[in-house]
Amino acid sequence: MARALRIDVPGGFYHAMARGLERRRIFPSEAARRHWLGLLAELPERFAVRLHAWVMMENHYHLQIETPEANLSRAMQWLNVSYASWFNRKHRRAGPLFQGRFRAELTDTEIWVAEVNRYIHLNPVRTVSMGLDKRGQAEARAGARAVVPEKEIVRERLRILREYPWSSCRAYLGLEKAPSWLTVERMRAELGGKGPVEQIGRYRSALEESLREGREDDPWERALGGAILGGKKFVEKMKGLLGKPAREVPGSRVLDQRWSFEDWRETMEGIRGECWDEMAVRYGDPARDLVLLAARSHGGLALKELGSKVDLDYGTVANALHRIRQRIERDRPTRRQWKQLLKCYNQKT
């Protein structure tokens, strides 16, 4: 089996994650958490990287990390090996602590970084009890669970995030001062605002919206080959940065499989034999939303970019995706069109 595609590029923006072997606890005590956090604080100076977000759970962690130099692998290897060595000495054990290599997806800085940042900070409430675990979100998308949670649930989710100490979320919400090794300005600015106070307010509102929606997409499911999160233009750019023929880069064949929104739109026109401008505005016609879903699930487009393609805002696109998923489940003609769309994609890739 070929190794997973891994691209180290100068100026790369990554969502990185490592999990304990067999999902075992890797942070069993406050001492363990503080030791790992001390190592994390060394990364920016030691490897000249920028840390934009982090969260520590019991058996895994997530980072949003920028690499001015092409050295993500070196930085992550040092972090994991250093912590595993300390952990094994502390607990008088031997053998691997982490489950294989760390995971990392190279992120399109124009469209995905803000969503990844919020996804990382939402981890403490992505649990069964809060209804935001993978099963709970799948049920919400399928209509088996209420889409809009009760106000008490939203308040409890927000309380957990505000009080959770092992995350950079509190710094983003202005509840504590960001340490010198954490860069918060870039992600706050993604949502606009003239100064820190307004930017913090907008970030808080965006986070609360995600908590109310209760169906935040998993960026790992959107990543091409588990390694690149972005649209077709971004993928083409990354292919150019590989610096060697694609066949020589393990796993890089997947770089040729990402379609743009325009590819999906033209395919739908071919299936239906109609002009996009007519289908997209016809009341009750699922064509527009099927293309949005395809571009989201197989094209890697973020909600913001999808909205720009059809002149809709972020929230309206999210609701449209939710409705079309439900319609595919219950409506046979819509399900047939969806299968035709994916069949064309599979034949051409």
CSV table of C-alpha atoms in Angstrom, one decimal:
chain,number,residue,atom,x,y,z
A,1,MET,CA,0.0,0.0,0.0
A,2,ALA,CA,1.3,3.4,-1.0
A,3,ARG,CA,2.0,5.9,1.8
A,4,ALA,CA,-0.5,8.7,2.2
A,5,LEU,CA,0.2,11.8,0.2
A,6,ARG,CA,2.2,14.3,2.3
A,7,ILE,CA,3.2,17.7,0.9
A,8,ASP,CA,5.7,19.9,2.7
A,9,VAL,CA,5.7,23.4,1.1
A,10,PRO,CA,7.0,26.8,2.1
A,11,GLY,CA,4.2,28.9,3.3
A,12,GLY,CA,1.9,25.9,3.8
A,13,PHE,CA,-1.2,26.2,6.0
A,14,TYR,CA,-2.1,22.8,7.6
A,15,HIS,CA,-4.7,21.1,9.8
A,16,ALA,CA,-2.6,18.5,11.6
A,17,MET,CA,-3.8,15.8,14.0
A,18,ALA,CA,-2.3,12.8,16.0
A,19,ARG,CA,-4.3,10.1,17.8
A,20,GLY,CA,-3.3,7.7,20.5
A,21,LEU,CA,-2.6,4.0,19.6
A,22,GLU,CA,-5.9,2.1,19.6
A,23,ARG,CA,-7.6,5.4,20.6
A,24,ARG,CA,-6.0,5.1,24.1
A,25,ARG,CA,-5.6,8.1,26.3
A,26,ILE,CA,-2.4,10.0,25.7
A,27,PHE,CA,-3.2,12.8,28.1
A,28,PRO,CA,-4.2,11.0,31.3
A,29,SER,CA,-3.4,13.8,33.8
A,30,GLU,CA,-2.9,17.5,34.1
A,31,ALA,CA,0.8,17.0,34.3
A,32,ALA,CA,0.8,15.2,31.0
A,33,ARG,CA,-1.3,18.0,29.4
A,34,ARG,CA,1.0,20.7,30.7
A,35,HIS,CA,4.1,18.8,29.5
A,36,TRP,CA,2.7,18.5,26.0
A,37,LEU,CA,1.7,22.1,26.0
A,38,GLY,CA,5.2,23.1,27.0
A,39,LEU,CA,6.5,21.2,24.0
A,40,LEU,CA,4.0,22.8,21.8
A,41,ALA,CA,5.0,26.3,23.0
A,42,GLU,CA,8.6,25.5,21.7
A,43,LEU,CA,7.5,24.8,18.1
A,44,PRO,CA,7.3,28.4,16.8
A,45,GLU,CA,10.9,29.3,17.9
A,46,ARG,CA,12.4,25.9,17.3
A,47,PHE,CA,11.0,25.4,13.8
A,48,ALA,CA,10.0,28.9,12.7
A,49,VAL,CA,6.4,27.9,12.3
A,50,ARG,CA,3.2,29.8,13.3
A,51,LEU,CA,0.6,28.1,15.5
A,52,HIS,CA,-2.9,29.5,14.8
A,53,ALA,CA,-5.0,27.1,16.8
A,54,TRP,CA,-4.8,24.0,19.0
A,55,VAL,CA,-7.0,21.7,21.1
A,56,MET,CA,-6.0,18.8,23.3
A,57,MET,CA,-8.5,16.0,23.9
A,58,GLU,CA,-8.0,12.8,26.0
A,59,ASN,CA,-6.8,10.6,23.1
A,60,HIS,CA,-5.8,13.0,20.3
A,61,TYR,CA,-5.0,16.6,19.5
A,62,HIS,CA,-5.5,19.0,16.6
A,63,LEU,CA,-3.3,21.9,15.4
A,64,GLN,CA,-3.7,24.6,12.8
A,65,ILE,CA,-0.1,25.4,11.8
A,66,GLU,CA,1.6,27.5,9.2
A,67,THR,CA,5.1,26.7,7.8
A,68,PRO,CA,7.1,29.6,6.3
A,69,GLU,CA,9.7,26.9,5.7
A,70,ALA,CA,8.8,23.5,4.2
A,71,ASN,CA,9.2,21.6,7.5
A,72,LEU,CA,5.9,20.4,8.8
A,73,SER,CA,7.1,16.8,9.0
A,74,ARG,CA,10.2,17.7,11.0
A,75,ALA,CA,8.2,19.8,13.5
A,76,MET,CA,5.4,17.2,14.0
A,77,GLN,CA,7.9,14.4,14.4
A,78,TRP,CA,9.9,16.3,17.0
A,79,LEU,CA,6.6,17.1,18.9
A,80,ASN,CA,5.4,13.5,18.9
A,81,VAL,CA,8.7,11.8,19.6
A,82,SER,CA,9.5,14.2,22.4
A,83,TYR,CA,6.2,13.7,24.1
A,84,ALA,CA,6.1,9.9,23.6
A,85,SER,CA,9.6,9.6,25.1
A,86,TRP,CA,8.6,11.6,28.2
A,87,PHE,CA,5.3,9.7,28.5
A,88,ASN,CA,7.0,6.3,28.3
A,89,ARG,CA,9.6,7.2,30.9
A,90,LYS,CA,6.9,8.7,33.2
A,91,HIS,CA,4.7,5.6,32.9
A,92,ARG,CA,7.5,3.0,32.7
A,93,ARG,CA,6.2,1.6,29.4
A,94,ALA,CA,7.7,0.9,25.9
A,95,GLY,CA,6.4,0.9,22.4
A,96,PRO,CA,4.5,3.5,20.3
A,97,LEU,CA,2.2,6.0,21.9
A,98,PHE,CA,0.6,7.4,18.7
A,99,GLN,CA,-1.4,5.5,16.1
A,100,GLY,CA,0.9,5.6,13.1
A,101,ARG,CA,2.0,8.8,11.4
A,102,PHE,CA,0.3,12.1,12.1
A,103,ARG,CA,-2.4,13.2,9.7
A,104,ALA,CA,-2.1,16.6,7.9
A,105,GLU,CA,-4.2,18.3,5.3
A,106,LEU,CA,-2.7,21.2,3.3
A,107,THR,CA,-5.4,23.9,3.4
A,108,ASP,CA,-6.5,26.5,0.8
A,109,THR,CA,-5.8,29.8,2.6
A,110,GLU,CA,-8.5,31.6,0.6
A,111,ILE,CA,-11.5,29.5,1.5
A,112,TRP,CA,-11.0,26.9,4.2
A,113,VAL,CA,-8.8,28.2,7.0
A,114,ALA,CA,-11.6,29.9,8.9
A,115,GLU,CA,-13.8,26.7,8.9
A,116,VAL,CA,-10.9,24.5,10.0
A,117,ASN,CA,-10.1,26.9,12.8
A,118,ARG,CA,-13.6,26.7,14.1
A,119,TYR,CA,-13.7,22.9,13.6
A,120,ILE,CA,-10.7,22.6,15.8
A,121,HIS,CA,-12.2,24.7,18.6
A,122,LEU,CA,-15.5,22.8,18.5
A,123,ASN,CA,-13.8,19.5,19.4
A,124,PRO,CA,-14.6,19.7,23.2
A,125,VAL,CA,-18.4,19.7,22.3
A,126,ARG,CA,-18.2,17.1,19.5
A,127,THR,CA,-19.4,14.5,21.9
A,128,VAL,CA,-22.3,12.1,22.3
A,129,SER,CA,-23.7,14.0,25.2
A,130,MET,CA,-23.7,17.2,23.3
A,131,GLY,CA,-25.2,15.6,20.1
A,132,LEU,CA,-22.3,16.7,18.0
A,133,ASP,CA,-20.5,13.4,17.6
A,134,LYS,CA,-20.2,12.0,14.1
A,135,ARG,CA,-23.4,9.9,14.5
A,136,GLY,CA,-25.4,12.7,15.9
A,137,GLN,CA,-24.4,15.0,13.0
A,138,ALA,CA,-25.2,12.3,10.5
A,139,GLU,CA,-28.7,11.9,12.0
A,140,ALA,CA,-29.2,15.7,11.9
A,141,ARG,CA,-28.2,15.7,8.2
A,142,ALA,CA,-30.6,12.8,7.5
A,143,GLY,CA,-33.4,14.5,9.3
A,144,ALA,CA,-33.6,11.8,12.1
A,145,ARG,CA,-32.8,14.4,14.7
A,146,ALA,CA,-33.9,18.0,15.2
A,147,VAL,CA,-31.7,20.4,13.1
A,148,VAL,CA,-32.0,23.3,15.5
A,149,PRO,CA,-31.1,22.3,19.1
A,150,GLU,CA,-32.9,23.8,22.1
A,151,LYS,CA,-31.6,27.0,23.6
A,152,GLU,CA,-30.4,25.1,26.7
A,153,ILE,CA,-28.3,22.8,24.7
A,154,VAL,CA,-26.7,25.6,22.8
A,155,ARG,CA,-26.0,27.5,26.0
A,156,GLU,CA,-24.4,24.4,27.5
A,157,ARG,CA,-22.2,23.8,24.4
A,158,LEU,CA,-21.1,27.4,24.6
A,159,ARG,CA,-20.4,27.2,28.3
A,160,ILE,CA,-18.1,24.1,27.8
A,161,LEU,CA,-16.2,25.9,25.1
A,162,ARG,CA,-15.8,29.0,27.2
A,163,GLU,CA,-14.5,27.1,30.2
A,164,TYR,CA,-12.4,24.4,28.4
A,165,PRO,CA,-8.8,25.1,29.4
A,166,TRP,CA,-7.0,22.9,26.9
A,167,SER,CA,-7.6,24.8,23.8
A,168,SER,CA,-6.8,28.1,22.1
A,169,CYS,CA,-10.5,28.9,21.9
A,170,ARG,CA,-10.5,31.1,25.1
A,171,ALA,CA,-7.8,33.3,23.6
A,172,TYR,CA,-9.8,33.7,20.4
A,173,LEU,CA,-12.9,34.7,22.5
A,174,GLY,CA,-10.9,37.3,24.4
A,175,LEU,CA,-11.3,35.4,27.7
A,176,GLU,CA,-7.6,35.2,28.3
A,177,LYS,CA,-4.5,36.7,26.8
A,178,ALA,CA,-3.0,34.8,23.9
A,179,PRO,CA,0.5,33.5,24.7
A,180,SER,CA,3.4,34.9,22.6
A,181,TRP,CA,3.7,31.6,20.7
A,182,LEU,CA,0.1,31.6,19.5
A,183,THR,CA,-1.0,33.7,16.4
A,184,VAL,CA,-4.6,34.7,16.7
A,185,GLU,CA,-4.8,37.9,14.6
A,186,ARG,CA,-4.9,36.2,11.2
A,187,MET,CA,-7.9,34.0,11.9
A,188,ARG,CA,-9.8,36.7,13.7
A,189,ALA,CA,-9.3,39.0,10.7
A,190,GLU,CA,-10.8,36.3,8.4
A,191,LEU,CA,-14.3,37.3,9.5
A,192,GLY,CA,-13.7,41.1,9.1
A,193,GLY,CA,-14.0,43.8,11.7
A,194,LYS,CA,-12.1,47.0,12.2
A,195,GLY,CA,-10.2,46.1,15.4
A,196,PRO,CA,-9.7,43.4,18.0
A,197,VAL,CA,-13.0,44.0,19.9
A,198,GLU,CA,-15.1,43.8,16.8
A,199,GLN,CA,-13.2,40.8,15.4
A,200,ILE,CA,-13.6,38.9,18.7
A,201,GLY,CA,-17.3,39.7,18.6
A,202,ARG,CA,-17.6,38.3,15.0
A,203,TYR,CA,-15.6,35.2,15.9
A,204,ARG,CA,-17.9,34.6,18.9
A,205,SER,CA,-21.0,35.0,16.7
A,206,ALA,CA,-19.6,32.6,14.1
A,207,LEU,CA,-18.8,30.0,16.8
A,208,GLU,CA,-22.3,30.3,18.3
A,209,GLU,CA,-23.8,29.9,14.8
A,210,SER,CA,-21.9,26.6,14.4
A,211,LEU,CA,-23.2,25.5,17.8
A,212,ARG,CA,-26.8,26.3,16.9
A,213,GLU,CA,-26.5,24.6,13.5
A,214,GLY,CA,-25.2,21.4,15.1
A,215,ARG,CA,-24.0,20.0,11.8
A,216,GLU,CA,-20.4,21.3,11.2
A,217,ASP,CA,-18.8,19.4,8.4
A,218,ASP,CA,-15.7,17.4,9.1
A,219,PRO,CA,-12.8,18.9,7.0
A,220,TRP,CA,-11.1,15.5,6.9
A,221,GLU,CA,-14.0,14.2,4.8
A,222,ARG,CA,-13.6,17.1,2.3
A,223,ALA,CA,-9.8,16.6,1.9
A,224,LEU,CA,-8.6,15.1,-1.4
A,225,GLY,CA,-6.6,12.0,-0.7
A,226,GLY,CA,-6.8,12.9,3.0
A,227,ALA,CA,-4.1,15.5,2.3
A,228,ILE,CA,-5.4,18.6,0.4
A,229,LEU,CA,-8.3,20.7,1.3
A,230,GLY,CA,-9.3,23.2,-1.4
A,231,GLY,CA,-10.7,23.7,-4.8
A,232,LYS,CA,-9.4,22.8,-8.2
A,233,LYS,CA,-7.2,25.9,-8.7
A,234,PHE,CA,-5.5,25.2,-5.3
A,235,VAL,CA,-4.9,21.6,-6.2
A,236,GLU,CA,-3.4,22.5,-9.5
A,237,LYS,CA,-1.1,25.0,-7.7
A,238,MET,CA,0.0,22.2,-5.3
A,239,LYS,CA,0.8,19.9,-8.2
A,240,GLY,CA,3.2,22.5,-9.5
A,241,LEU,CA,4.9,22.8,-6.2
A,242,LEU,CA,5.7,19.1,-6.0
A,243,GLY,CA,8.7,19.6,-8.2
A,244,LYS,CA,8.7,16.1,-9.7
A,245,PRO,CA,6.5,14.0,-11.9
A,246,ALA,CA,3.3,13.0,-10.2
A,247,ARG,CA,4.0,9.3,-10.6
A,248,GLU,CA,7.1,9.7,-8.4
A,249,VAL,CA,5.2,11.1,-5.5
A,250,PRO,CA,3.4,8.5,-3.4
A,251,GLY,CA,-0.4,9.0,-3.4
A,252,SER,CA,-0.3,11.9,-5.7
A,253,ARG,CA,-2.6,10.4,-8.4
A,254,VAL,CA,-5.5,11.8,-6.3
A,255,LEU,CA,-4.4,15.3,-7.3
A,256,ASP,CA,-6.0,14.8,-10.7
A,257,GLN,CA,-9.4,13.9,-9.3
A,258,ARG,CA,-10.7,17.3,-8.0
A,259,TRP,CA,-13.4,19.0,-10.0
A,260,SER,CA,-14.2,22.7,-10.0
A,261,PHE,CA,-17.7,24.0,-9.5
A,262,GLU,CA,-17.8,24.7,-13.2
A,263,ASP,CA,-17.1,21.1,-14.0
A,264,TRP,CA,-20.0,19.9,-11.9
A,265,ARG,CA,-22.3,22.6,-13.5
A,266,GLU,CA,-21.4,21.6,-17.0
A,267,THR,CA,-21.9,17.9,-16.2
A,268,MET,CA,-25.4,18.7,-14.8
A,269,GLU,CA,-26.2,20.6,-18.0
A,270,GLY,CA,-25.2,17.6,-20.0
A,271,ILE,CA,-27.3,15.2,-18.0
A,272,ARG,CA,-30.4,17.4,-18.1
A,273,GLY,CA,-29.9,18.9,-21.6
A,274,GLU,CA,-30.7,22.3,-20.2
A,275,CYS,CA,-29.0,25.6,-19.6
A,276,TRP,CA,-27.7,26.1,-16.1
A,277,ASP,CA,-29.3,29.6,-15.8
A,278,GLU,CA,-32.7,28.1,-16.3
A,279,MET,CA,-32.3,25.1,-13.9
A,280,ALA,CA,-30.6,27.1,-11.2
A,281,VAL,CA,-33.6,29.5,-10.7
A,282,ARG,CA,-36.5,27.2,-11.4
A,283,TYR,CA,-38.6,26.7,-8.2
A,284,GLY,CA,-38.4,23.2,-6.8
A,285,ASP,CA,-35.7,22.1,-9.2
A,286,PRO,CA,-32.9,20.2,-7.3
A,287,ALA,CA,-30.2,20.8,-10.0
A,288,ARG,CA,-28.6,23.8,-8.3
A,289,ASP,CA,-28.4,22.1,-4.9
A,290,LEU,CA,-27.2,18.8,-6.3
A,291,VAL,CA,-24.3,20.7,-7.9
A,292,LEU,CA,-23.6,22.5,-4.7
A,293,LEU,CA,-23.5,19.2,-2.8
A,294,ALA,CA,-21.2,17.6,-5.4
A,295,ALA,CA,-18.8,20.5,-5.3
A,296,ARG,CA,-18.8,20.4,-1.5
A,297,SER,CA,-18.4,16.6,-1.1
A,298,HIS,CA,-16.2,15.8,-4.1
A,299,GLY,CA,-14.8,19.2,-5.1
A,300,GLY,CA,-13.5,20.4,-1.7
A,301,LEU,CA,-15.2,23.8,-1.9
A,302,ALA,CA,-15.9,25.6,1.3
A,303,LEU,CA,-19.3,27.1,2.1
A,304,LYS,CA,-18.1,30.6,1.5
A,305,GLU,CA,-16.8,29.8,-2.0
A,306,LEU,CA,-19.9,27.9,-2.9
A,307,GLY,CA,-22.0,30.9,-1.9
A,308,SER,CA,-19.9,33.1,-4.2
A,309,LYS,CA,-20.7,30.8,-7.1
A,310,VAL,CA,-24.5,31.1,-6.8
A,311,ASP,CA,-24.8,34.4,-5.0
A,312,LEU,CA,-25.9,33.0,-1.6
A,313,ASP,CA,-24.6,33.6,1.9
A,314,TYR,CA,-22.8,31.1,4.1
A,315,GLY,CA,-25.9,30.1,6.1
A,316,THR,CA,-28.2,29.8,3.1
A,317,VAL,CA,-25.7,27.4,1.4
A,318,ALA,CA,-25.5,25.3,4.6
A,319,ASN,CA,-29.3,25.0,4.8
A,320,ALA,CA,-29.5,24.2,1.1
A,321,LEU,CA,-27.0,21.3,1.5
A,322,HIS,CA,-29.0,20.0,4.4
A,323,ARG,CA,-32.3,20.0,2.5
A,324,ILE,CA,-30.8,18.3,-0.6
A,325,ARG,CA,-29.3,15.5,1.5
A,326,GLN,CA,-32.8,14.9,2.9
A,327,ARG,CA,-34.4,15.1,-0.5
A,328,ILE,CA,-31.9,12.5,-2.0
A,329,GLU,CA,-32.9,10.1,0.8
A,330,ARG,CA,-36.7,10.4,0.2
A,331,ASP,CA,-37.2,11.4,-3.4
A,332,ARG,CA,-36.4,8.8,-6.1
A,333,PRO,CA,-36.0,11.2,-9.1
A,334,THR,CA,-33.6,13.4,-7.2
A,335,ARG,CA,-31.7,10.4,-6.0
A,336,ARG,CA,-31.4,9.2,-9.7
A,337,GLN,CA,-30.0,12.6,-10.8
A,338,TRP,CA,-27.5,12.5,-7.9
A,339,LYS,CA,-26.3,9.0,-9.0
A,340,GLN,CA,-26.0,10.1,-12.6
A,341,LEU,CA,-23.9,13.1,-11.5
A,342,LEU,CA,-21.5,10.9,-9.5
A,343,LYS,CA,-21.4,8.3,-12.3
A,344,CYS,CA,-20.1,10.9,-14.7
A,345,TYR,CA,-17.5,12.0,-12.2
A,346,ASN,CA,-16.3,8.5,-11.6
A,347,GLN,CA,-16.1,7.8,-15.4
A,348,LYS,CA,-13.9,10.8,-16.0
A,349,THR,CA,-11.6,10.4,-13.0
